[in-house]
PDB file of C-alpha atoms in Angstrom:
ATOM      1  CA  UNK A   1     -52.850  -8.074  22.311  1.00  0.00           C
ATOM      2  CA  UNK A   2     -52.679 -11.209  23.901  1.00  0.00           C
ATOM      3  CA  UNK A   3     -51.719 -15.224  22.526  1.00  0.00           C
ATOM      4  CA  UNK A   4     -54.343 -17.883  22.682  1.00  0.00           C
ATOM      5  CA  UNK A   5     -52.533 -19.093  26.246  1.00  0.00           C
ATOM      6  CA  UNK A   6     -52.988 -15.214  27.482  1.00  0.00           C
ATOM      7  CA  UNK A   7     -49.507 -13.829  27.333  1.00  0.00           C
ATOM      8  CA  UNK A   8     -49.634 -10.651  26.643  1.00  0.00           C
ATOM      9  CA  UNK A   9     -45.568  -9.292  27.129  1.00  0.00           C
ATOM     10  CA  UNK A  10     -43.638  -7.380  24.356  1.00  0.00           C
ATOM     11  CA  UNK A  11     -46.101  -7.949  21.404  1.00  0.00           C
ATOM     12  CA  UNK A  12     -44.466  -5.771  19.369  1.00  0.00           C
ATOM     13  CA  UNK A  13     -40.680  -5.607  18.897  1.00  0.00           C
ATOM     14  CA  UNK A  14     -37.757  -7.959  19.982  1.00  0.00           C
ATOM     15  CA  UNK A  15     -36.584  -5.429  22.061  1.00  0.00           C
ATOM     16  CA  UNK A  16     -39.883  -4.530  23.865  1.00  0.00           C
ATOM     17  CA  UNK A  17     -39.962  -6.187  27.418  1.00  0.00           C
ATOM     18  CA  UNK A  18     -36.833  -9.152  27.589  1.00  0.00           C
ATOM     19  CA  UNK A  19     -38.008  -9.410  31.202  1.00  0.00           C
ATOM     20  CA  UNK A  20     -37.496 -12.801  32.641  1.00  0.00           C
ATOM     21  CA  UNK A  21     -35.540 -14.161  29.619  1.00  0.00           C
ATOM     22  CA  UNK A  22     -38.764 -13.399  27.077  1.00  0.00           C
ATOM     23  CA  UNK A  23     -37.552 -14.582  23.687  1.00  0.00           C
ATOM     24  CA  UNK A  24     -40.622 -13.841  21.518  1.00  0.00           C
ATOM     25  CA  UNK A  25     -40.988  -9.923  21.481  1.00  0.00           C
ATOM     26  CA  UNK A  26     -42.700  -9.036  18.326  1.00  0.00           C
ATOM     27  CA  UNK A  27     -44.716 -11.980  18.315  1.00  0.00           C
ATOM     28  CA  UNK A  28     -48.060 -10.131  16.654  1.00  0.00           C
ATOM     29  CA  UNK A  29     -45.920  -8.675  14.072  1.00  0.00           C
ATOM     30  CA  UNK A  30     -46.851 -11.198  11.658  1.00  0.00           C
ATOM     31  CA  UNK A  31     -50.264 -11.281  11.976  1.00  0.00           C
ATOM     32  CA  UNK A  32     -50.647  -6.982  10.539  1.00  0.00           C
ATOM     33  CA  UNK A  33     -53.059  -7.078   7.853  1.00  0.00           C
ATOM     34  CA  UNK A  34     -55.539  -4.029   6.881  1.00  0.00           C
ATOM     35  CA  UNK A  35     -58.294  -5.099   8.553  1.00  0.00           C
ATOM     36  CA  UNK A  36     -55.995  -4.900  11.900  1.00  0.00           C
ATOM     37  CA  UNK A  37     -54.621  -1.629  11.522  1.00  0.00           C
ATOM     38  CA  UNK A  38     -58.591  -0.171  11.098  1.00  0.00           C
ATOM     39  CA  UNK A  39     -59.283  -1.716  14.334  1.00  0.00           C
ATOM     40  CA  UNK A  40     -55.811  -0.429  16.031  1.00  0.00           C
ATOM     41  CA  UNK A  41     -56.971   2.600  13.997  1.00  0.00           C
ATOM     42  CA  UNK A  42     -59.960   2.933  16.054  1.00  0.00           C
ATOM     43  CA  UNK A  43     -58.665   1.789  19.469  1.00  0.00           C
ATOM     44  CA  UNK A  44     -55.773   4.638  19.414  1.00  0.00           C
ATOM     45  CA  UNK A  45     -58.461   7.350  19.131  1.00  0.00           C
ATOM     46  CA  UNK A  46     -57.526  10.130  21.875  1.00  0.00           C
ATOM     47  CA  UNK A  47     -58.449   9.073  25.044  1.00  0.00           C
ATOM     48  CA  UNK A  48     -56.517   9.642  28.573  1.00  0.00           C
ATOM     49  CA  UNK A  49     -54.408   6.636  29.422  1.00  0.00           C
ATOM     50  CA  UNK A  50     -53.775   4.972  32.328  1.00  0.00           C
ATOM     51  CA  UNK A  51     -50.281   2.684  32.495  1.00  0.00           C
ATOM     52  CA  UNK A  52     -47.907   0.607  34.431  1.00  0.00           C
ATOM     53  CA  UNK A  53     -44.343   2.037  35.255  1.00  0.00           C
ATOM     54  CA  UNK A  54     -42.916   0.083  32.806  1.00  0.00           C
ATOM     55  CA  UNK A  55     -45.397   0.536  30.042  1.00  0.00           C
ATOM     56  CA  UNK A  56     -45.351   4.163  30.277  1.00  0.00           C
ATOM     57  CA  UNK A  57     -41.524   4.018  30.734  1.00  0.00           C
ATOM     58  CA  UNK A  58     -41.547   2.271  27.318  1.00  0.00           C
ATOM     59  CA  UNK A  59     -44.075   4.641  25.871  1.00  0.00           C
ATOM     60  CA  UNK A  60     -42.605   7.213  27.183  1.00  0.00           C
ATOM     61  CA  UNK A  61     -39.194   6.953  25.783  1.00  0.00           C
ATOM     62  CA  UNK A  62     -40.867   5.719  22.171  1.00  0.00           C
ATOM     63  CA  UNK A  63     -44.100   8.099  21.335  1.00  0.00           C
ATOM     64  CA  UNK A  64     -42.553  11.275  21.986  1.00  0.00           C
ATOM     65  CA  UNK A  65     -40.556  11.025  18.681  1.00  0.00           C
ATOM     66  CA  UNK A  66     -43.153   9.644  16.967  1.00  0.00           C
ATOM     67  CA  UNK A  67     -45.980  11.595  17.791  1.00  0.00           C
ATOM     68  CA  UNK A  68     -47.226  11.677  13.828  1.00  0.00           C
ATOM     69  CA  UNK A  69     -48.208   8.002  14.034  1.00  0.00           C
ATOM     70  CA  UNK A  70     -50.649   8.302  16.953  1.00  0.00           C
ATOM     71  CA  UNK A  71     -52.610  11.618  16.943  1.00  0.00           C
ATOM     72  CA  UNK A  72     -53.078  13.374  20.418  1.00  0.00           C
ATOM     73  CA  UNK A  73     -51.081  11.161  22.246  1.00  0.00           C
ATOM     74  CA  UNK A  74     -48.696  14.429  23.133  1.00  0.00           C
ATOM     75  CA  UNK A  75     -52.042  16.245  24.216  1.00  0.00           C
ATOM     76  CA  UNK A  76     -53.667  13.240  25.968  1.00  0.00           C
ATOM     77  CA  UNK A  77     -52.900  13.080  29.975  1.00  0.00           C
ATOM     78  CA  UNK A  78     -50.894   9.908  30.858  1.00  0.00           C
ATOM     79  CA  UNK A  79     -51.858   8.703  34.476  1.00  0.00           C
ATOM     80  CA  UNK A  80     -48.874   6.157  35.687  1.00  0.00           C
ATOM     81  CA  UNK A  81     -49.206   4.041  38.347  1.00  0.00           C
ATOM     82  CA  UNK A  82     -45.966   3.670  40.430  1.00  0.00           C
ATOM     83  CA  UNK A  83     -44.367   3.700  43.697  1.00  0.00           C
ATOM     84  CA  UNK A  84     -41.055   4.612  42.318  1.00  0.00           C
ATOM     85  CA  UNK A  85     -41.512   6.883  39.748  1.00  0.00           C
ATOM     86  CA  UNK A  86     -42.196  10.378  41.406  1.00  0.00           C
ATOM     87  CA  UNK A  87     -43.188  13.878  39.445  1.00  0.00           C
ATOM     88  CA  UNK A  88     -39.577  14.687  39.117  1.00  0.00           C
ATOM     89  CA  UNK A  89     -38.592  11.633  36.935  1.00  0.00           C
ATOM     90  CA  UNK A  90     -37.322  12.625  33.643  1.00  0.00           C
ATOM     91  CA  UNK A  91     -39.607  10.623  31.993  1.00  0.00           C
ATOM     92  CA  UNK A  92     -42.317  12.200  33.488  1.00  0.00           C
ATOM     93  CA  UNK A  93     -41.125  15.681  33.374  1.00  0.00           C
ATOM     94  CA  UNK A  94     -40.085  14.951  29.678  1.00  0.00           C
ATOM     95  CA  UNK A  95     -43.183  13.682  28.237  1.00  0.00           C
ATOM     96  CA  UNK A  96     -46.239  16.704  28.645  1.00  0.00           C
ATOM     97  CA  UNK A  97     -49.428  15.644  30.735  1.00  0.00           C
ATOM     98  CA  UNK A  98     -47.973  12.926  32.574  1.00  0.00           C
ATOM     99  CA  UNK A  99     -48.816  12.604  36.516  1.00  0.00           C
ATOM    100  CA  UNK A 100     -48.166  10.008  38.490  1.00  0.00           C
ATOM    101  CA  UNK A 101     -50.692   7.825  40.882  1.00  0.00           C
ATOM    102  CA  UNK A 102     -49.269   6.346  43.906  1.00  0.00           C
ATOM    103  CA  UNK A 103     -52.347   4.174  44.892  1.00  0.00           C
ATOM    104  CA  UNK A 104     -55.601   2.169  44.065  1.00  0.00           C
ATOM    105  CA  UNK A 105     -56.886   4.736  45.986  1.00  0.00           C
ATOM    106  CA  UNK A 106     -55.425   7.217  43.337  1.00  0.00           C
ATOM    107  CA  UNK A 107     -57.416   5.146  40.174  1.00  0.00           C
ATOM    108  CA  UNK A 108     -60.296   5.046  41.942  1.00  0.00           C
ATOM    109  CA  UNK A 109     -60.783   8.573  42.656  1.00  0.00           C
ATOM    110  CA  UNK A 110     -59.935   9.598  39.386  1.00  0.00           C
ATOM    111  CA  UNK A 111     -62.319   6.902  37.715  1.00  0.00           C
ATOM    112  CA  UNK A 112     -65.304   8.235  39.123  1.00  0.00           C
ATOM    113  CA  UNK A 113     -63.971  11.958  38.657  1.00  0.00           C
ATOM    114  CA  UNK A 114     -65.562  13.559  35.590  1.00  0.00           C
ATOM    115  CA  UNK A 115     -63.669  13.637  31.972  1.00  0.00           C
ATOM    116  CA  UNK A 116     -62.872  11.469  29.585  1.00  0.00           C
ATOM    117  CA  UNK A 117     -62.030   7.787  29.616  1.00  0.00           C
ATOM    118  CA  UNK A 118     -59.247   5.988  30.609  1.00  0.00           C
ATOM    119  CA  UNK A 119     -57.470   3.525  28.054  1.00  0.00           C
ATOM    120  CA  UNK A 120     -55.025   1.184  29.615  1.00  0.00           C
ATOM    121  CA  UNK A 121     -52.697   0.307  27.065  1.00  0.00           C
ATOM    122  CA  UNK A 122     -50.632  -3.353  27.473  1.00  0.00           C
ATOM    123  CA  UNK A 123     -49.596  -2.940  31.488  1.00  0.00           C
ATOM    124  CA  UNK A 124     -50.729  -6.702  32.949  1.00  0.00           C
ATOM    125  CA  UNK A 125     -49.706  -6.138  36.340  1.00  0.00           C
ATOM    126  CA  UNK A 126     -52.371  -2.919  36.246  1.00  0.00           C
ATOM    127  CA  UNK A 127     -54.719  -4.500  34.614  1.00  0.00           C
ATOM    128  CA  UNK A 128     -54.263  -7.959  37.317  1.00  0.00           C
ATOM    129  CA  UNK A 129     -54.947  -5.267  39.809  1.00  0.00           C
ATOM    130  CA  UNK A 130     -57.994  -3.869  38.420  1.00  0.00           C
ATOM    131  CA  UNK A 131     -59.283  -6.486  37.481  1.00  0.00           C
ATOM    132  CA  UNK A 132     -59.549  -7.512  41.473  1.00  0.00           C
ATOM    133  CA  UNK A 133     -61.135  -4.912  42.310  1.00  0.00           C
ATOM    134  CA  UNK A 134     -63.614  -4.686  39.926  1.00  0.00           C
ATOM    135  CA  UNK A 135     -62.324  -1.273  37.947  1.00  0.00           C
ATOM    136  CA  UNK A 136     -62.513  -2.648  34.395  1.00  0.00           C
ATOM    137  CA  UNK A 137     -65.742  -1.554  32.890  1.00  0.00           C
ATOM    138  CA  UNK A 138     -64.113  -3.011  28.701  1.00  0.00           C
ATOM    139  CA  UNK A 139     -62.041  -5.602  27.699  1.00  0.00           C
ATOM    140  CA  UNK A 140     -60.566  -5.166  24.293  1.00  0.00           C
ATOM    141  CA  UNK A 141     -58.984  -8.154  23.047  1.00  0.00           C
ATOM    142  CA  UNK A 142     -56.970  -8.745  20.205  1.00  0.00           C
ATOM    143  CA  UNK A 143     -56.929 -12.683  20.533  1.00  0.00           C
ATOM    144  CA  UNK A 144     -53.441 -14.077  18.429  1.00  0.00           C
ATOM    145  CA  UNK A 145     -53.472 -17.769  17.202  1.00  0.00           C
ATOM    146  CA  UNK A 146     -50.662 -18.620  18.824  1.00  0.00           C
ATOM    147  CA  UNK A 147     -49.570 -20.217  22.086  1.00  0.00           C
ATOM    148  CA  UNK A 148     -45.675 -19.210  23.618  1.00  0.00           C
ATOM    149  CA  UNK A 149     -45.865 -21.085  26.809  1.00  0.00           C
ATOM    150  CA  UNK A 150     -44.218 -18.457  29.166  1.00  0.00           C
ATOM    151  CA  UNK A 151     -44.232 -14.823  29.185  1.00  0.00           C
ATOM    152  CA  UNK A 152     -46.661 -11.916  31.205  1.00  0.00           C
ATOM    153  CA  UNK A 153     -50.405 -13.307  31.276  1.00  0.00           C
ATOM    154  CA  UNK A 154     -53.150 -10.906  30.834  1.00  0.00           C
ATOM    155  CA  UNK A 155     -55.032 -13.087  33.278  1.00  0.00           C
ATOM    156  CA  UNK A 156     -54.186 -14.756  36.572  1.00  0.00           C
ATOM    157  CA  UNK A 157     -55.564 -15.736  39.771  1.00  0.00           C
ATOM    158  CA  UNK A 158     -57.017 -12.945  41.781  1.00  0.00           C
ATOM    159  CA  UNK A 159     -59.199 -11.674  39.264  1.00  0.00           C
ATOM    160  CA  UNK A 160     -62.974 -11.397  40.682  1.00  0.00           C
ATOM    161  CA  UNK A 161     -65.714 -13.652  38.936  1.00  0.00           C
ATOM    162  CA  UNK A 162     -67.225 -11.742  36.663  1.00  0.00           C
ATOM    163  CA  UNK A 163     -69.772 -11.635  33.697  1.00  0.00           C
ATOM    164  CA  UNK A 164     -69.070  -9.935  30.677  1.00  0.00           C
ATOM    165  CA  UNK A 165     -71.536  -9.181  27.342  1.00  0.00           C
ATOM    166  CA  UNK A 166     -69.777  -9.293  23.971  1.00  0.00           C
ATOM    167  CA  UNK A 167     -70.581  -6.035  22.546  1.00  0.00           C
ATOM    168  CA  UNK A 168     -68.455  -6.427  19.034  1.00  0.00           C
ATOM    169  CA  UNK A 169     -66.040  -8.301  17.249  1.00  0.00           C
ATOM    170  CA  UNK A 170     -64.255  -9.375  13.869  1.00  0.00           C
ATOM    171  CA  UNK A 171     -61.743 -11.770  12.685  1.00  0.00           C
ATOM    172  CA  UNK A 172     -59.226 -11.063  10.643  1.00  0.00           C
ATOM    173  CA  UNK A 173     -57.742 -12.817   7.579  1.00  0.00           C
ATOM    174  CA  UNK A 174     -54.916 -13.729   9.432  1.00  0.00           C
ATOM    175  CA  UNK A 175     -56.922 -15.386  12.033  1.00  0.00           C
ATOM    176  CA  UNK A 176     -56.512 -12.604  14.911  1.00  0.00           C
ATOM    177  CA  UNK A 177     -60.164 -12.515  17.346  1.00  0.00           C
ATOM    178  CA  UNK A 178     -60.779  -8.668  18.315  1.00  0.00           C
ATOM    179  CA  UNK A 179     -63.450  -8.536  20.581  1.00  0.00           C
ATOM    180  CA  UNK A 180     -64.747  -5.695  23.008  1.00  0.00           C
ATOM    181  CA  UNK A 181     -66.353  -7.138  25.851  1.00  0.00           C
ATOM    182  CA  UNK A 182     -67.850  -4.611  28.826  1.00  0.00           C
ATOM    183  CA  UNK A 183     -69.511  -5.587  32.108  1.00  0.00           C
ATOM    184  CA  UNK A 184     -72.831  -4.744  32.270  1.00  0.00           C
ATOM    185  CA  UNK A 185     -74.479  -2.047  34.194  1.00  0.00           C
ATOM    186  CA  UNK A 186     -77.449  -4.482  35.626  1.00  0.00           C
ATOM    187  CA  UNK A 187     -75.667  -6.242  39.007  1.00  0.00           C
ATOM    188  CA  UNK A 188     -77.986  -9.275  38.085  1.00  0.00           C
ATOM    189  CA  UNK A 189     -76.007  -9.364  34.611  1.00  0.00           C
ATOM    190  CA  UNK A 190     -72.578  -8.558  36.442  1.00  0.00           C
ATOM    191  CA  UNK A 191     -72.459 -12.078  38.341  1.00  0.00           C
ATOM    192  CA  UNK A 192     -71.138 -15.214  36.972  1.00  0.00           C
ATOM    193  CA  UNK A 193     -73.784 -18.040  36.748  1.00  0.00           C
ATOM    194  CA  UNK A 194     -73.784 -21.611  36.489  1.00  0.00           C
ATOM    195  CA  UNK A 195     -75.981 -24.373  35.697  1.00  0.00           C
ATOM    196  CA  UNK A 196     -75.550 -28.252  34.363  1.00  0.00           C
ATOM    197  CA  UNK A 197     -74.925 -28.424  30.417  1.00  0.00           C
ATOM    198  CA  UNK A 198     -76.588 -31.043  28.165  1.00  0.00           C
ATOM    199  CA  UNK A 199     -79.878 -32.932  28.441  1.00  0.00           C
TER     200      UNK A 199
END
């Protein structure tokens, strides 16, 4: 979930991420309609999930409890990223199939290890670091019309060039863009190109 200006921080409650004096949690609240919640539907299928330390730590002490309104997400392994969360953290301990990852080393083993996919759920500072390194084979975006100004970008400098192909997307009634964009598997396709627009 991400504004039109690409800040993508506490999306949805006041009292999601304050961090840095962030005034708008909740800010996609308003823009729920049916069509939304089939495409949220969809996107919380199970599928592993990898976080950042504070996304999981607000997962972590939110899901458990409500378990009933995403199905599998008890059963599901949750890989965290963190150097300061360690195996004994309550969290961890206290919410089944979580493991910790200490290193880029640690994602990169596991993504080309064989199972199931990995979801990355919210996270920016992850997904910044993927991102550089090329480890982010989808982009789902849920595109908000709506610009806040400050806040946790999905998107800032360090990120690779890199082509994407749109493989879906609707629009909403309430004007939210979803689109799922993937790199492609061609390295031709991969690279950004360029060229002179107009006649």
């Amino acid at each position: 979930m991400i504004t039109l200006d690409g800040v993508m921080q506490a999306p949805g409650s006041p009292e999601e991420d304050r961090s840095g004096g962030f005034n708008f949690g909740g800010w996609s609240a308003p823009y729920g309609d049916e069509v939304l919640g089939k495409v949220v539907e969809k996107q919380m299928q199970p599928a592993d999930l990898l976080l950042g330390r504070k996304t999981f730590e607000i997962f972590a002490s939110y899901w458990p409890e409500r378990a009933d309104s995403w199905p599998g997400i008890t059963d599901v392994t949750k890989y965290v990223l963190s150097n300061t969360l360690k195996k004994s953290d309550p969290l961890v301990v206290g919410w089944k199939n979580s493991v910790v990852l200490e290193s880029l080393a640690d994602i990169e083993k596991l993504r080309n290890s064989e199972g199931s996919a990995l979801k990355v759920w919210g996270s920016s500072k992850l997904i910044q670091l993927l991102l550089t390194h090329d480890l982010v084979d989808e982009l789902w975006l849920q595109i908000h019309p709506l610009t806040l100004g400050k806040g946790k970008k999905l998107f800032v400098d360090g990120a690779i060039p890199a082509a994407f192909t749109l493989l879906e997307s609707t629009v909403t009634p309430g004007g939210v863009i979803v689109a799922c964009y993937q790199r492609p598997d061609s390295s031709h396709d991969r690279d950004v190109k360029t060229g002179t627009s107009g006649g």
